Amino acid sequence: MSKVRVVIENITPRVDCGRFPIKRTTGETVIVEADVFTDGHDVVAAMMMYRHDTAAEWHKTPMKPIGNDRFRAQLTVQQLGSYLYSVCGWVDHLESWRRGLRKKYEAGQDLTLDLKTGALLAEAMAERAHGLDAQRLREWAAAITDSRRDIEERVALSQTDSIRELEYRYPDPETVLNWDSPLEVEADRERARYSTWYEMFPRSAASEPGKHGTFADVEKLLPYVASMGFDVLYLPPIHPIGMTERKGPNNNPTASKSDPGSPWAIGGAAGGHKAIHPELGTLDDFRHLISKAGERGIEIAMDIAFQSTPDHPYVREHPEWFLKRPDGSIQYAENPPKKYQDIYPFHFESDAGEALSKELRGVIEYWISQGVRIFRVDNPHTKPFPFWEGLIREIRRLRPDVIFLAEAFTRPKVMYRLAKLGFTQSYNYFPWRNSKRELIEYFTELSQPPVSDFFRPNLWPNTPDILPEYLQFGGRSGFMIRLVLAATLGASYGIYGPPFELMEARPREPGGEEYLNSEKYEIRYWNRDDPTSLREFIARVNRIRRENAPLQSDRGLKFHSVDNDNLLAYSKTREEDADSVLVVANVDPHHAQSGWLQLDLESLGLPVNGPFQVHDLLSGARFLWQGPRNYVSLDPGHSPAHIFRIRRRVRSEKDFDYFL
Amino acid sequence: MSKVRVVIENITPRVDCGRFPIKRTTGETVIVEADVFTDGHDVVAAMMMYRHDTAAEWHKTPMKPIGNDRFRAQLTVQQLGSYLYSVCGWVDHLESWRRGLRKKYEAGQDLTLDLKTGALLAEAMAERAHGLDAQRLREWAAAITDSRRDIEERVALSQTDSIRELEYRYPDPETVLNWDSPLEVEADRERARYSTWYEMFPRSAASEPGKHGTFADVEKLLPYVASMGFDVLYLPPIHPIGMTERKGPNNNPTASKSDPGSPWAIGGAAGGHKAIHPELGTLDDFRHLISKAGERGIEIAMDIAFQSTPDHPYVREHPEWFLKRPDGSIQYAENPPKKYQDIYPFHFESDAGEALSKELRGVIEYWISQGVRIFRVDNPHTKPFPFWEGLIREIRRLRPDVIFLAEAFTRPKVMYRLAKLGFTQSYNYFPWRNSKRELIEYFTELSQPPVSDFFRPNLWPNTPDILPEYLQFGGRSGFMIRLVLAATLGASYGIYGPPFELMEARPREPGGEEYLNSEKYEIRYWNRDDPTSLREFIARVNRIRRENAPLQSDRGLKFHSVDNDNLLAYSKTREEDADSVLVVANVDPHHAQSGWLQLDLESLGLPVNGPFQVHDLLSGARFLWQGPRNYVSLDPGHSPAHIFRIRRRVRSEKDFDYFL
């Protein structure tokens, strides 16, 4: 029978029994816990081990008992890429003996034989130790059995902490249990966790109406984007657009000659996924844009839409990458009874699937070689999961700084699966979560393990596909409240502009969510200097995010109760920051709402009875609050939200230099 | 790239990611669920597979979608031993096509090519099918593409259910995903789930004071035990008792010559774990008792206490099975500063551990060969987990009807671990759960997965070691209420008698839970005919258990709210039974309590508005209730509880034969 008596259960964090990695960004910690116990009364020791997967050596950290047989230790990820972590444990005979000896000593029992037992254990450990450690153990064994010393001294000696440390270093390997197989952390760079996105159609970037915008025009708009505080500029596909079955304005099935078509209809005479739409500029122009954006701290995110028009070179060169219909024609995309005859989906489930996957991975590698590090992936849920899992693993093995945002507006388990298998960030149901109750339910789910360990939401109040009803009818304050919610509930969020900041609210048809005269099908000219623009409000909110670290993480979200169903209150707190952020938002865009806020002071690190200052970073106002119950009132005509910075402690006369 | 596009996640039931089996008894069902989905819009099919581990063939059952990408199927365990179950899934192209075709037909689209696509899919499936099935598929393919039939007929034909059945039989094996590794169900006999235990010391069974009881005396008490409705008679250890360091009455460290010692101090001149204490009788007497008990439907449960006195033959014959102290003496049991010098624990963690384990397994095998099928294991948590896991697996492989009850009054995770690794039933914290809140919390935990899948509580209001304070101070109604709670919250429960039915309530010392003049250390004489005995009340409660199947299972427990903190209400319901049981208990043994009960009618299968009859099986009273809110009042002086049978439906004039 094995001499292993210890048991390890329920290691956390863990996703799907360890099938998938958890996610962190560099500098973030992983708090590892496990149940470690044995039969009887013996003391167990538990150790957490971790290493970067490129390192050979494991770091080992003793785990601390936190009650109920649970142990805890933590690691901080420092380096991009993959870390492994695991737990081992053993019955610690020497420590069990030390605890027993202490109790026997306190009960006044004879200890002569017991001290000898301890010495034998230490000598056995010395056999496994080296050099000085072995010597220390032998000296210690000799000392506690040295009959010239009095018993008090020997007992005191037996309890020294230095021995505890050696116990962790030299357990009997025959008794050590290692957790089945190591778990994994994917370590991303900071922008994977905290990012502020602006989406725009480059073809609408021209400085005068009626012209096709270019990368050079986008460059001119970089100060505009930067002034609002965005750090990711996401461009819809920049590739040649197909002519066959091209869609006209407002998704008209027939296009006129001058209609530019949808950028997602990829592939034309000028090339496919590695080519650039000629009217936007050249590859050099694109690289220049990337570089200029970089100078302003802005990264260009590229759209990856793995599908082809009938005009895509792949159709001629690799007809085996598409599904054939019985008449030999290529199967276009459909979701019966809807047909998308301008789009040919790729067919992975064939013998050519391997070569197709390799080609598509090559597309991403190509754009990486041009300097792109962020990819927003269009409809990843319509391609096989194993394709993405393999692609992302391969790319990140070489370039762990690459970020993939999944645009999978689909069923919850599919959305989560894509995040588990490697997508860095994910679009989610935020556009359709508007009421207080919906927001609390959804963000409670997202902010708790296991979801929070693998799913990083990126919150979009609007996209070119989604003009939510709330924005159609909420007016200016509707836009403001959705911006505040996105920017403070999510460490990553984005807007599709200029329609957002210019509060474009007209749908193509009543009850629909498509924009009227959508940029998806036509070039628009925008008056970015419109004095009613939300530009400055957005800039203020993004500055608040930049200056308040708790808003840069999805951890530490806590809802507080307000006795009004239209007032939503939540805080964000991080252990390492002195200040918390408290948001109170009126989700009713039309009426003033007020109520009593009941704060969970403990979660905010605030004294239960003392006063504390709250500082509204939106309005600049400061209030002195006391205790958990405080009155709040928000008029959407004025400002639909407070974003309070909470100082954990207010100075009193006792802090005054001469008070004592 | 693999052609597998389907994903399987989150199979339930499952304990510790499949590391341990779930438990059921024969006739019980396992409802297997899993998330099964794929990319895009395609339909997936999921199949649940199971087999007894002695069978070669898998049974296969199509799983039904229940929403949110979750699928469900169920199996019923019929045979003792181990079952395996698993899930597989695949993208069902033919079914996807059928759904698409239906929608296209409804939208009035041209279907000529689509019908051809379906025919090709069916022909490909025919290649994998055999005989008639292949022929049916080919005929179907021909029929739906037969241009002589009109399109309505061909579409109608394409939607026939007969094809759906074939889709489950002949998926393309290259696209099928099997769950990683099958999960396990341990199938026990019914008594593992539903059992009613009576513990008694055979040495106190003599019919006159001052005599040492024998197995023959126990036989004479079988009618008494049977009359109360018990089906398991559990005897403390029946082995020779050691003389060295023998304990006197009330755990006195020195015993007089006539003191019988503790039955748990196993091993003396007459032998060890395979021997019988001579004063109790012979092996033949014991076998006779087993047989006589069996005639009354009572099984004898044997105590397994794996420890030795200094007088045990093992100490001489196998000193290597014990831990030595530095002076060569054997290490007695201790929990510093407490010493148990009459007990030598076995030492498993040595090279002799293997032989020791084998010997101890042999002890159990020996008693099985004498006819014992139920073992109550003393302090299993002080022996290594792997020892028990191996022992129970080996025993049950040959004798799956053997039941092990774990007496592990220890920390929660240790208690659960023993259940996971194979113990059939478990002692638990019931003796210390007395208040309404404690009971609701604890039994909510126990009755929900994953705990309910591996842990079968056996509820004891008292044991020879535990006279809870509630019984010390609760008086007669205190005993009654604890009995009702044990017997109705737990499908398995037991009492230690006669102290229970005779309401013995004196502790050895104030604040302690040891019985005064405990039978553990002395022989007691009991007046079983005492007219104040609870014997008849116990008999009535056990008859109610026997006649009401919902009480024979730990599933289907549901708490209902009462607006009084001393009134506890819960129901037990099983889908297969027409009636439910509703218990309302006053946990205050001293005062009458009343309140409004708010029933969850839906969980009881009752109409929201109609009347229903409740029949108190304890008092015989019947009440007609209506709606969820009903008044309840319980005077402990009279009866501390109702055990209602609820008829799901009350007859009305519409049920009368001539009403229509």
PDB file of N, CA and C in Angstrom, chain A residues 1 3 5 7 9 17 35 39-40 68-69 93 103-104 109 113 116-117 325-327 334-337 339 349 351 354 357 381 383-385 411 413 417 420, chain B residues 1 3 5 7 9 17 35 39-41 68-69 93 103-104 109 113 116-117 325-327 334 336-337 339 349 351 354 357 381 383-385 411 413 417 420:
ATOM      1  N   MET A   1       0.852  -1.199   0.000  1.00  0.00           N
ATOM      2  CA  MET A   1       0.000   0.000   0.000  1.00  0.00           C
ATOM      3  C   MET A   1       0.880   1.237   0.000  1.00  0.00           C
ATOM      4  N   LYS A   3       2.276   4.837   0.838  1.00  0.00           N
ATOM      5  CA  LYS A   3       2.365   5.514   2.138  1.00  0.00           C
ATOM      6  C   LYS A   3       1.714   6.900   2.104  1.00  0.00           C
ATOM      7  N   ARG A   5      -0.996   9.352   2.639  1.00  0.00           N
ATOM      8  CA  ARG A   5      -2.231   9.397   3.426  1.00  0.00           C
ATOM      9  C   ARG A   5      -2.991  10.697   3.220  1.00  0.00           C
ATOM     10  N   VAL A   7      -4.900  13.859   1.249  1.00  0.00           N
ATOM     11  CA  VAL A   7      -5.888  13.992   0.193  1.00  0.00           C
ATOM     12  C   VAL A   7      -5.898  15.450  -0.262  1.00  0.00           C
ATOM     13  N   GLU A   9      -8.319  18.028  -2.588  1.00  0.00           N
ATOM     14  CA  GLU A   9      -9.603  18.158  -3.278  1.00  0.00           C
ATOM     15  C   GLU A   9      -9.837  19.621  -3.647  1.00  0.00           C
ATOM     16  N   CYS A  17     -12.946  21.532 -14.625  1.00  0.00           N
ATOM     17  CA  CYS A  17     -12.064  20.477 -14.087  1.00  0.00           C
ATOM     18  C   CYS A  17     -10.638  20.590 -14.619  1.00  0.00           C
ATOM     19  N   ASP A  35      -8.510  22.006  -0.677  1.00  0.00           N
ATOM     20  CA  ASP A  35      -8.754  21.258   0.545  1.00  0.00           C
ATOM     21  C   ASP A  35      -7.654  20.221   0.674  1.00  0.00           C
ATOM     22  N   ASP A  39      -6.412  11.464   7.350  1.00  0.00           N
ATOM     23  CA  ASP A  39      -7.120  10.794   8.422  1.00  0.00           C
ATOM     24  C   ASP A  39      -6.531  11.200   9.769  1.00  0.00           C
ATOM     25  N   GLY A  40      -7.324  11.016  10.790  1.00  0.00           N
ATOM     26  CA  GLY A  40      -6.820  11.210  12.150  1.00  0.00           C
ATOM     27  C   GLY A  40      -6.510  12.653  12.497  1.00  0.00           C
ATOM     28  N   ASN A  68     -11.359  24.993   8.109  1.00  0.00           N
ATOM     29  CA  ASN A  68     -12.154  23.967   7.437  1.00  0.00           C
ATOM     30  C   ASN A  68     -11.332  23.172   6.418  1.00  0.00           C
ATOM     31  N   ASP A  69     -10.083  22.847   6.786  1.00  0.00           N
ATOM     32  CA  ASP A  69      -9.187  22.028   5.957  1.00  0.00           C
ATOM     33  C   ASP A  69      -8.832  22.665   4.619  1.00  0.00           C
ATOM     34  N   HIS A  93       4.819  14.707   9.840  1.00  0.00           N
ATOM     35  CA  HIS A  93       4.988  14.012  11.119  1.00  0.00           C
ATOM     36  C   HIS A  93       5.734  14.852  12.145  1.00  0.00           C
ATOM     37  N   LYS A 103       1.276  20.383  23.678  1.00  0.00           N
ATOM     38  CA  LYS A 103       0.109  20.111  24.528  1.00  0.00           C
ATOM     39  C   LYS A 103       0.479  19.240  25.719  1.00  0.00           C
ATOM     40  N   LYS A 104       1.343  18.265  25.476  1.00  0.00           N
ATOM     41  CA  LYS A 104       1.759  17.392  26.577  1.00  0.00           C
ATOM     42  C   LYS A 104       2.555  18.187  27.607  1.00  0.00           C
ATOM     43  N   GLN A 109       3.096  16.520  31.301  1.00  0.00           N
ATOM     44  CA  GLN A 109       3.451  15.097  31.166  1.00  0.00           C
ATOM     45  C   GLN A 109       4.960  14.911  31.003  1.00  0.00           C
ATOM     46  N   LEU A 113      10.707  10.464  26.465  1.00  0.00           N
ATOM     47  CA  LEU A 113      10.567   9.598  25.301  1.00  0.00           C
ATOM     48  C   LEU A 113      10.088  10.387  24.079  1.00  0.00           C
ATOM     49  N   LYS A 116      12.805  12.193  22.315  1.00  0.00           N
ATOM     50  CA  LYS A 116      13.597  11.224  21.551  1.00  0.00           C
ATOM     51  C   LYS A 116      12.890  10.919  20.208  1.00  0.00           C
ATOM     52  N   THR A 117      11.551  10.777  20.273  1.00  0.00           N
ATOM     53  CA  THR A 117      10.782  10.542  19.048  1.00  0.00           C
ATOM     54  C   THR A 117      11.006  11.669  18.050  1.00  0.00           C
ATOM     55  N   ARG A 325     -22.983  22.500 -53.474  1.00  0.00           N
ATOM     56  CA  ARG A 325     -24.361  22.028 -53.547  1.00  0.00           C
ATOM     57  C   ARG A 325     -24.433  20.910 -54.590  1.00  0.00           C
ATOM     58  N   PRO A 326     -25.526  20.177 -54.632  1.00  0.00           N
ATOM     59  CA  PRO A 326     -25.595  19.045 -55.575  1.00  0.00           C
ATOM     60  C   PRO A 326     -25.389  19.460 -57.029  1.00  0.00           C
ATOM     61  N   ASP A 327     -25.647  20.717 -57.376  1.00  0.00           N
ATOM     62  CA  ASP A 327     -25.462  21.129 -58.782  1.00  0.00           C
ATOM     63  C   ASP A 327     -24.048  21.638 -59.037  1.00  0.00           C
ATOM     64  N   GLU A 334     -26.450  30.666 -45.163  1.00  0.00           N
ATOM     65  CA  GLU A 334     -27.894  30.782 -44.952  1.00  0.00           C
ATOM     66  C   GLU A 334     -28.240  30.438 -43.518  1.00  0.00           C
ATOM     67  N   ASN A 335     -29.323  31.030 -43.064  1.00  0.00           N
ATOM     68  CA  ASN A 335     -29.919  30.668 -41.784  1.00  0.00           C
ATOM     69  C   ASN A 335     -31.398  30.597 -42.103  1.00  0.00           C
ATOM     70  N   PRO A 336     -31.824  29.398 -42.617  1.00  0.00           N
ATOM     71  CA  PRO A 336     -33.136  29.302 -43.271  1.00  0.00           C
ATOM     72  C   PRO A 336     -34.247  30.000 -42.489  1.00  0.00           C
ATOM     73  N   PRO A 337     -35.127  30.714 -43.162  1.00  0.00           N
ATOM     74  CA  PRO A 337     -35.172  30.859 -44.626  1.00  0.00           C
ATOM     75  C   PRO A 337     -34.289  31.990 -45.149  1.00  0.00           C
ATOM     76  N   LYS A 339     -31.178  33.963 -46.705  1.00  0.00           N
ATOM     77  CA  LYS A 339     -30.053  33.605 -47.580  1.00  0.00           C
ATOM     78  C   LYS A 339     -29.083  34.774 -47.633  1.00  0.00           C
ATOM     79  N   GLU A 349     -15.215  21.064 -42.328  1.00  0.00           N
ATOM     80  CA  GLU A 349     -15.458  19.659 -41.993  1.00  0.00           C
ATOM     81  C   GLU A 349     -15.151  18.751 -43.192  1.00  0.00           C
ATOM     82  N   ASP A 351     -11.723  16.995 -45.824  1.00  0.00           N
ATOM     83  CA  ASP A 351     -10.311  16.624 -45.807  1.00  0.00           C
ATOM     84  C   ASP A 351      -9.416  17.835 -46.061  1.00  0.00           C
ATOM     85  N   GLU A 354      -7.774  20.956 -42.928  1.00  0.00           N
ATOM     86  CA  GLU A 354      -6.437  21.194 -42.366  1.00  0.00           C
ATOM     87  C   GLU A 354      -5.722  22.329 -43.102  1.00  0.00           C
ATOM     88  N   SER A 357      -7.412  25.656 -42.479  1.00  0.00           N
ATOM     89  CA  SER A 357      -7.082  26.205 -41.163  1.00  0.00           C
ATOM     90  C   SER A 357      -5.701  26.838 -41.181  1.00  0.00           C
ATOM     91  N   HIS A 381     -18.384  32.175 -33.630  1.00  0.00           N
ATOM     92  CA  HIS A 381     -19.244  31.036 -33.285  1.00  0.00           C
ATOM     93  C   HIS A 381     -19.783  30.317 -34.506  1.00  0.00           C
ATOM     94  N   LYS A 383     -17.597  29.213 -36.797  1.00  0.00           N
ATOM     95  CA  LYS A 383     -16.481  28.349 -37.217  1.00  0.00           C
ATOM     96  C   LYS A 383     -16.238  27.342 -36.095  1.00  0.00           C
ATOM     97  N   PRO A 384     -15.659  26.185 -36.427  1.00  0.00           N
ATOM     98  CA  PRO A 384     -15.526  25.134 -35.396  1.00  0.00           C
ATOM     99  C   PRO A 384     -14.678  25.571 -34.201  1.00  0.00           C
ATOM    100  N   PHE A 385     -15.092  25.148 -33.018  1.00  0.00           N
ATOM    101  CA  PHE A 385     -14.334  25.455 -31.800  1.00  0.00           C
ATOM    102  C   PHE A 385     -12.878  24.964 -31.881  1.00  0.00           C
ATOM    103  N   ARG A 411     -25.736  32.109 -28.226  1.00  0.00           N
ATOM    104  CA  ARG A 411     -26.256  31.509 -27.000  1.00  0.00           C
ATOM    105  C   ARG A 411     -25.178  31.493 -25.902  1.00  0.00           C
ATOM    106  N   LYS A 413     -23.835  29.430 -23.711  1.00  0.00           N
ATOM    107  CA  LYS A 413     -22.781  28.425 -23.549  1.00  0.00           C
ATOM    108  C   LYS A 413     -21.775  28.466 -24.692  1.00  0.00           C
ATOM    109  N   ARG A 417     -17.876  29.168 -24.233  1.00  0.00           N
ATOM    110  CA  ARG A 417     -16.915  28.194 -24.757  1.00  0.00           C
ATOM    111  C   ARG A 417     -15.784  28.893 -25.509  1.00  0.00           C
ATOM    112  N   LYS A 420     -13.433  30.279 -23.090  1.00  0.00           N
ATOM    113  CA  LYS A 420     -12.634  29.233 -22.454  1.00  0.00           C
ATOM    114  C   LYS A 420     -11.501  28.779 -23.357  1.00  0.00           C
TER     115      LYS A 420
ATOM    116  N   MET B   1      -7.198  18.332 -39.511  1.00  0.00           N
ATOM    117  CA  MET B   1      -8.052  18.699 -38.370  1.00  0.00           C
ATOM    118  C   MET B   1      -9.167  17.679 -38.213  1.00  0.00           C
ATOM    119  N   LYS B   3     -12.789  16.111 -37.625  1.00  0.00           N
ATOM    120  CA  LYS B   3     -14.084  16.576 -38.125  1.00  0.00           C
ATOM    121  C   LYS B   3     -15.102  16.726 -36.996  1.00  0.00           C
ATOM    122  N   ARG B   5     -17.039  18.569 -34.473  1.00  0.00           N
ATOM    123  CA  ARG B   5     -17.357  19.972 -34.223  1.00  0.00           C
ATOM    124  C   ARG B   5     -18.196  20.155 -32.963  1.00  0.00           C
ATOM    125  N   VAL B   7     -19.382  19.807 -28.956  1.00  0.00           N
ATOM    126  CA  VAL B   7     -18.760  20.005 -27.648  1.00  0.00           C
ATOM    127  C   VAL B   7     -19.674  19.400 -26.590  1.00  0.00           C
ATOM    128  N   GLU B   9     -20.120  19.451 -22.392  1.00  0.00           N
ATOM    129  CA  GLU B   9     -19.653  20.083 -21.149  1.00  0.00           C
ATOM    130  C   GLU B   9     -20.582  19.703 -20.014  1.00  0.00           C
ATOM    131  N   CYS B  17     -15.394  15.852 -10.442  1.00  0.00           N
ATOM    132  CA  CYS B  17     -14.960  15.694 -11.834  1.00  0.00           C
ATOM    133  C   CYS B  17     -14.919  14.236 -12.272  1.00  0.00           C
ATOM    134  N   ASP B  35     -24.406  19.601 -21.342  1.00  0.00           N
ATOM    135  CA  ASP B  35     -24.489  20.643 -22.360  1.00  0.00           C
ATOM    136  C   ASP B  35     -23.854  20.089 -23.624  1.00  0.00           C
ATOM    137  N   ASP B  39     -20.763  24.891 -33.131  1.00  0.00           N
ATOM    138  CA  ASP B  39     -20.752  26.213 -33.738  1.00  0.00           C
ATOM    139  C   ASP B  39     -21.933  26.361 -34.689  1.00  0.00           C
ATOM    140  N   GLY B  40     -22.257  27.608 -34.965  1.00  0.00           N
ATOM    141  CA  GLY B  40     -23.257  27.885 -35.992  1.00  0.00           C
ATOM    142  C   GLY B  40     -24.658  27.453 -35.615  1.00  0.00           C
ATOM    143  N   HIS B  41     -25.445  27.135 -36.645  1.00  0.00           N
ATOM    144  CA  HIS B  41     -26.872  26.877 -36.424  1.00  0.00           C
ATOM    145  C   HIS B  41     -27.207  25.397 -36.476  1.00  0.00           C
ATOM    146  N   ASN B  68     -31.527  25.824 -23.548  1.00  0.00           N
ATOM    147  CA  ASN B  68     -30.215  26.379 -23.218  1.00  0.00           C
ATOM    148  C   ASN B  68     -29.097  25.364 -23.483  1.00  0.00           C
ATOM    149  N   ASP B  69     -29.194  24.651 -24.598  1.00  0.00           N
ATOM    150  CA  ASP B  69     -28.169  23.692 -25.043  1.00  0.00           C
ATOM    151  C   ASP B  69     -27.957  22.528 -24.089  1.00  0.00           C
ATOM    152  N   HIS B  93     -26.247  16.396 -39.432  1.00  0.00           N
ATOM    153  CA  HIS B  93     -26.436  17.138 -40.685  1.00  0.00           C
ATOM    154  C   HIS B  93     -27.801  16.873 -41.311  1.00  0.00           C
ATOM    155  N   LYS B 103     -38.303  25.286 -42.916  1.00  0.00           N
ATOM    156  CA  LYS B 103     -38.413  26.746 -42.909  1.00  0.00           C
ATOM    157  C   LYS B 103     -38.439  27.310 -44.333  1.00  0.00           C
ATOM    158  N   LYS B 104     -37.620  26.734 -45.175  1.00  0.00           N
ATOM    159  CA  LYS B 104     -37.590  27.214 -46.559  1.00  0.00           C
ATOM    160  C   LYS B 104     -38.939  26.945 -47.246  1.00  0.00           C
ATOM    161  N   GLN B 109     -39.753  28.911 -50.747  1.00  0.00           N
ATOM    162  CA  GLN B 109     -38.574  28.912 -51.607  1.00  0.00           C
ATOM    163  C   GLN B 109     -38.539  27.657 -52.501  1.00  0.00           C
ATOM    164  N   LEU B 113     -33.098  21.716 -55.362  1.00  0.00           N
ATOM    165  CA  LEU B 113     -31.710  21.410 -55.032  1.00  0.00           C
ATOM    166  C   LEU B 113     -31.594  20.932 -53.590  1.00  0.00           C
ATOM    167  N   LYS B 116     -32.370  17.343 -53.105  1.00  0.00           N
ATOM    168  CA  LYS B 116     -31.246  16.547 -53.605  1.00  0.00           C
ATOM    169  C   LYS B 116     -30.143  16.475 -52.518  1.00  0.00           C
ATOM    170  N   THR B 117     -29.904  17.602 -51.861  1.00  0.00           N
ATOM    171  CA  THR B 117     -28.910  17.622 -50.766  1.00  0.00           C
ATOM    172  C   THR B 117     -29.280  16.623 -49.684  1.00  0.00           C
ATOM    173  N   ARG B 325       7.631   3.091  19.935  1.00  0.00           N
ATOM    174  CA  ARG B 325       8.229   4.289  20.532  1.00  0.00           C
ATOM    175  C   ARG B 325       9.745   4.067  20.606  1.00  0.00           C
ATOM    176  N   PRO B 326      10.495   5.120  20.858  1.00  0.00           N
ATOM    177  CA  PRO B 326      11.957   4.955  20.860  1.00  0.00           C
ATOM    178  C   PRO B 326      12.441   3.911  21.864  1.00  0.00           C
ATOM    179  N   ASP B 327      11.667   3.645  22.919  1.00  0.00           N
ATOM    180  CA  ASP B 327      12.114   2.641  23.889  1.00  0.00           C
ATOM    181  C   ASP B 327      11.656   1.229  23.510  1.00  0.00           C
ATOM    182  N   GLU B 334      -3.308   8.274  21.188  1.00  0.00           N
ATOM    183  CA  GLU B 334      -3.317   9.528  21.937  1.00  0.00           C
ATOM    184  C   GLU B 334      -3.826  10.659  21.060  1.00  0.00           C
ATOM    185  N   PRO B 336      -3.038  14.293  22.007  1.00  0.00           N
ATOM    186  CA  PRO B 336      -2.415  15.016  23.111  1.00  0.00           C
ATOM    187  C   PRO B 336      -3.282  16.161  23.634  1.00  0.00           C
ATOM    188  N   PRO B 337      -3.374  16.345  24.944  1.00  0.00           N
ATOM    189  CA  PRO B 337      -2.636  15.569  25.947  1.00  0.00           C
ATOM    190  C   PRO B 337      -3.353  14.281  26.378  1.00  0.00           C
ATOM    191  N   LYS B 339      -4.447  10.450  26.614  1.00  0.00           N
ATOM    192  CA  LYS B 339      -3.801   9.162  26.320  1.00  0.00           C
ATOM    193  C   LYS B 339      -4.838   8.056  26.425  1.00  0.00           C
ATOM    194  N   GLU B 349       1.298   3.084   7.814  1.00  0.00           N
ATOM    195  CA  GLU B 349       2.264   3.818   6.996  1.00  0.00           C
ATOM    196  C   GLU B 349       3.661   3.162   7.055  1.00  0.00           C
ATOM    197  N   ASP B 351       6.159  -0.558   5.825  1.00  0.00           N
ATOM    198  CA  ASP B 351       6.269  -1.602   4.810  1.00  0.00           C
ATOM    199  C   ASP B 351       5.333  -2.766   5.104  1.00  0.00           C
ATOM    200  N   GLU B 354       0.806  -3.229   3.882  1.00  0.00           N
ATOM    201  CA  GLU B 354       0.116  -4.066   2.890  1.00  0.00           C
ATOM    202  C   GLU B 354      -0.463  -5.320   3.532  1.00  0.00           C
ATOM    203  N   SER B 357      -3.298  -4.478   5.910  1.00  0.00           N
ATOM    204  CA  SER B 357      -4.541  -4.190   5.192  1.00  0.00           C
ATOM    205  C   SER B 357      -5.223  -5.468   4.743  1.00  0.00           C
ATOM    206  N   HIS B 381     -12.312   7.440  10.154  1.00  0.00           N
ATOM    207  CA  HIS B 381     -11.475   8.603   9.823  1.00  0.00           C
ATOM    208  C   HIS B 381     -10.119   8.568  10.508  1.00  0.00           C
ATOM    209  N   LYS B 383      -8.168   5.878  10.093  1.00  0.00           N
ATOM    210  CA  LYS B 383      -7.368   4.971   9.255  1.00  0.00           C
ATOM    211  C   LYS B 383      -7.240   5.617   7.874  1.00  0.00           C
ATOM    212  N   PRO B 384      -6.201   5.272   7.118  1.00  0.00           N
ATOM    213  CA  PRO B 384      -5.956   5.982   5.847  1.00  0.00           C
ATOM    214  C   PRO B 384      -7.107   5.815   4.844  1.00  0.00           C
ATOM    215  N   PHE B 385      -7.400   6.893   4.138  1.00  0.00           N
ATOM    216  CA  PHE B 385      -8.444   6.843   3.107  1.00  0.00           C
ATOM    217  C   PHE B 385      -8.183   5.754   2.071  1.00  0.00           C
ATOM    218  N   ARG B 411     -14.461  16.268  10.986  1.00  0.00           N
ATOM    219  CA  ARG B 411     -14.611  17.489  10.195  1.00  0.00           C
ATOM    220  C   ARG B 411     -15.372  17.196   8.894  1.00  0.00           C
ATOM    221  N   LYS B 413     -15.148  17.800   5.677  1.00  0.00           N
ATOM    222  CA  LYS B 413     -14.564  17.294   4.437  1.00  0.00           C
ATOM    223  C   LYS B 413     -14.066  15.858   4.591  1.00  0.00           C
ATOM    224  N   ARG B 417     -15.376  12.785   2.434  1.00  0.00           N
ATOM    225  CA  ARG B 417     -14.406  11.980   1.687  1.00  0.00           C
ATOM    226  C   ARG B 417     -14.678  10.487   1.874  1.00  0.00           C
ATOM    227  N   LYS B 420     -17.501   9.511  -0.242  1.00  0.00           N
ATOM    228  CA  LYS B 420     -17.118   9.476  -1.655  1.00  0.00           C
ATOM    229  C   LYS B 420     -16.370   8.199  -1.980  1.00  0.00           C
TER     230      LYS B 420
END
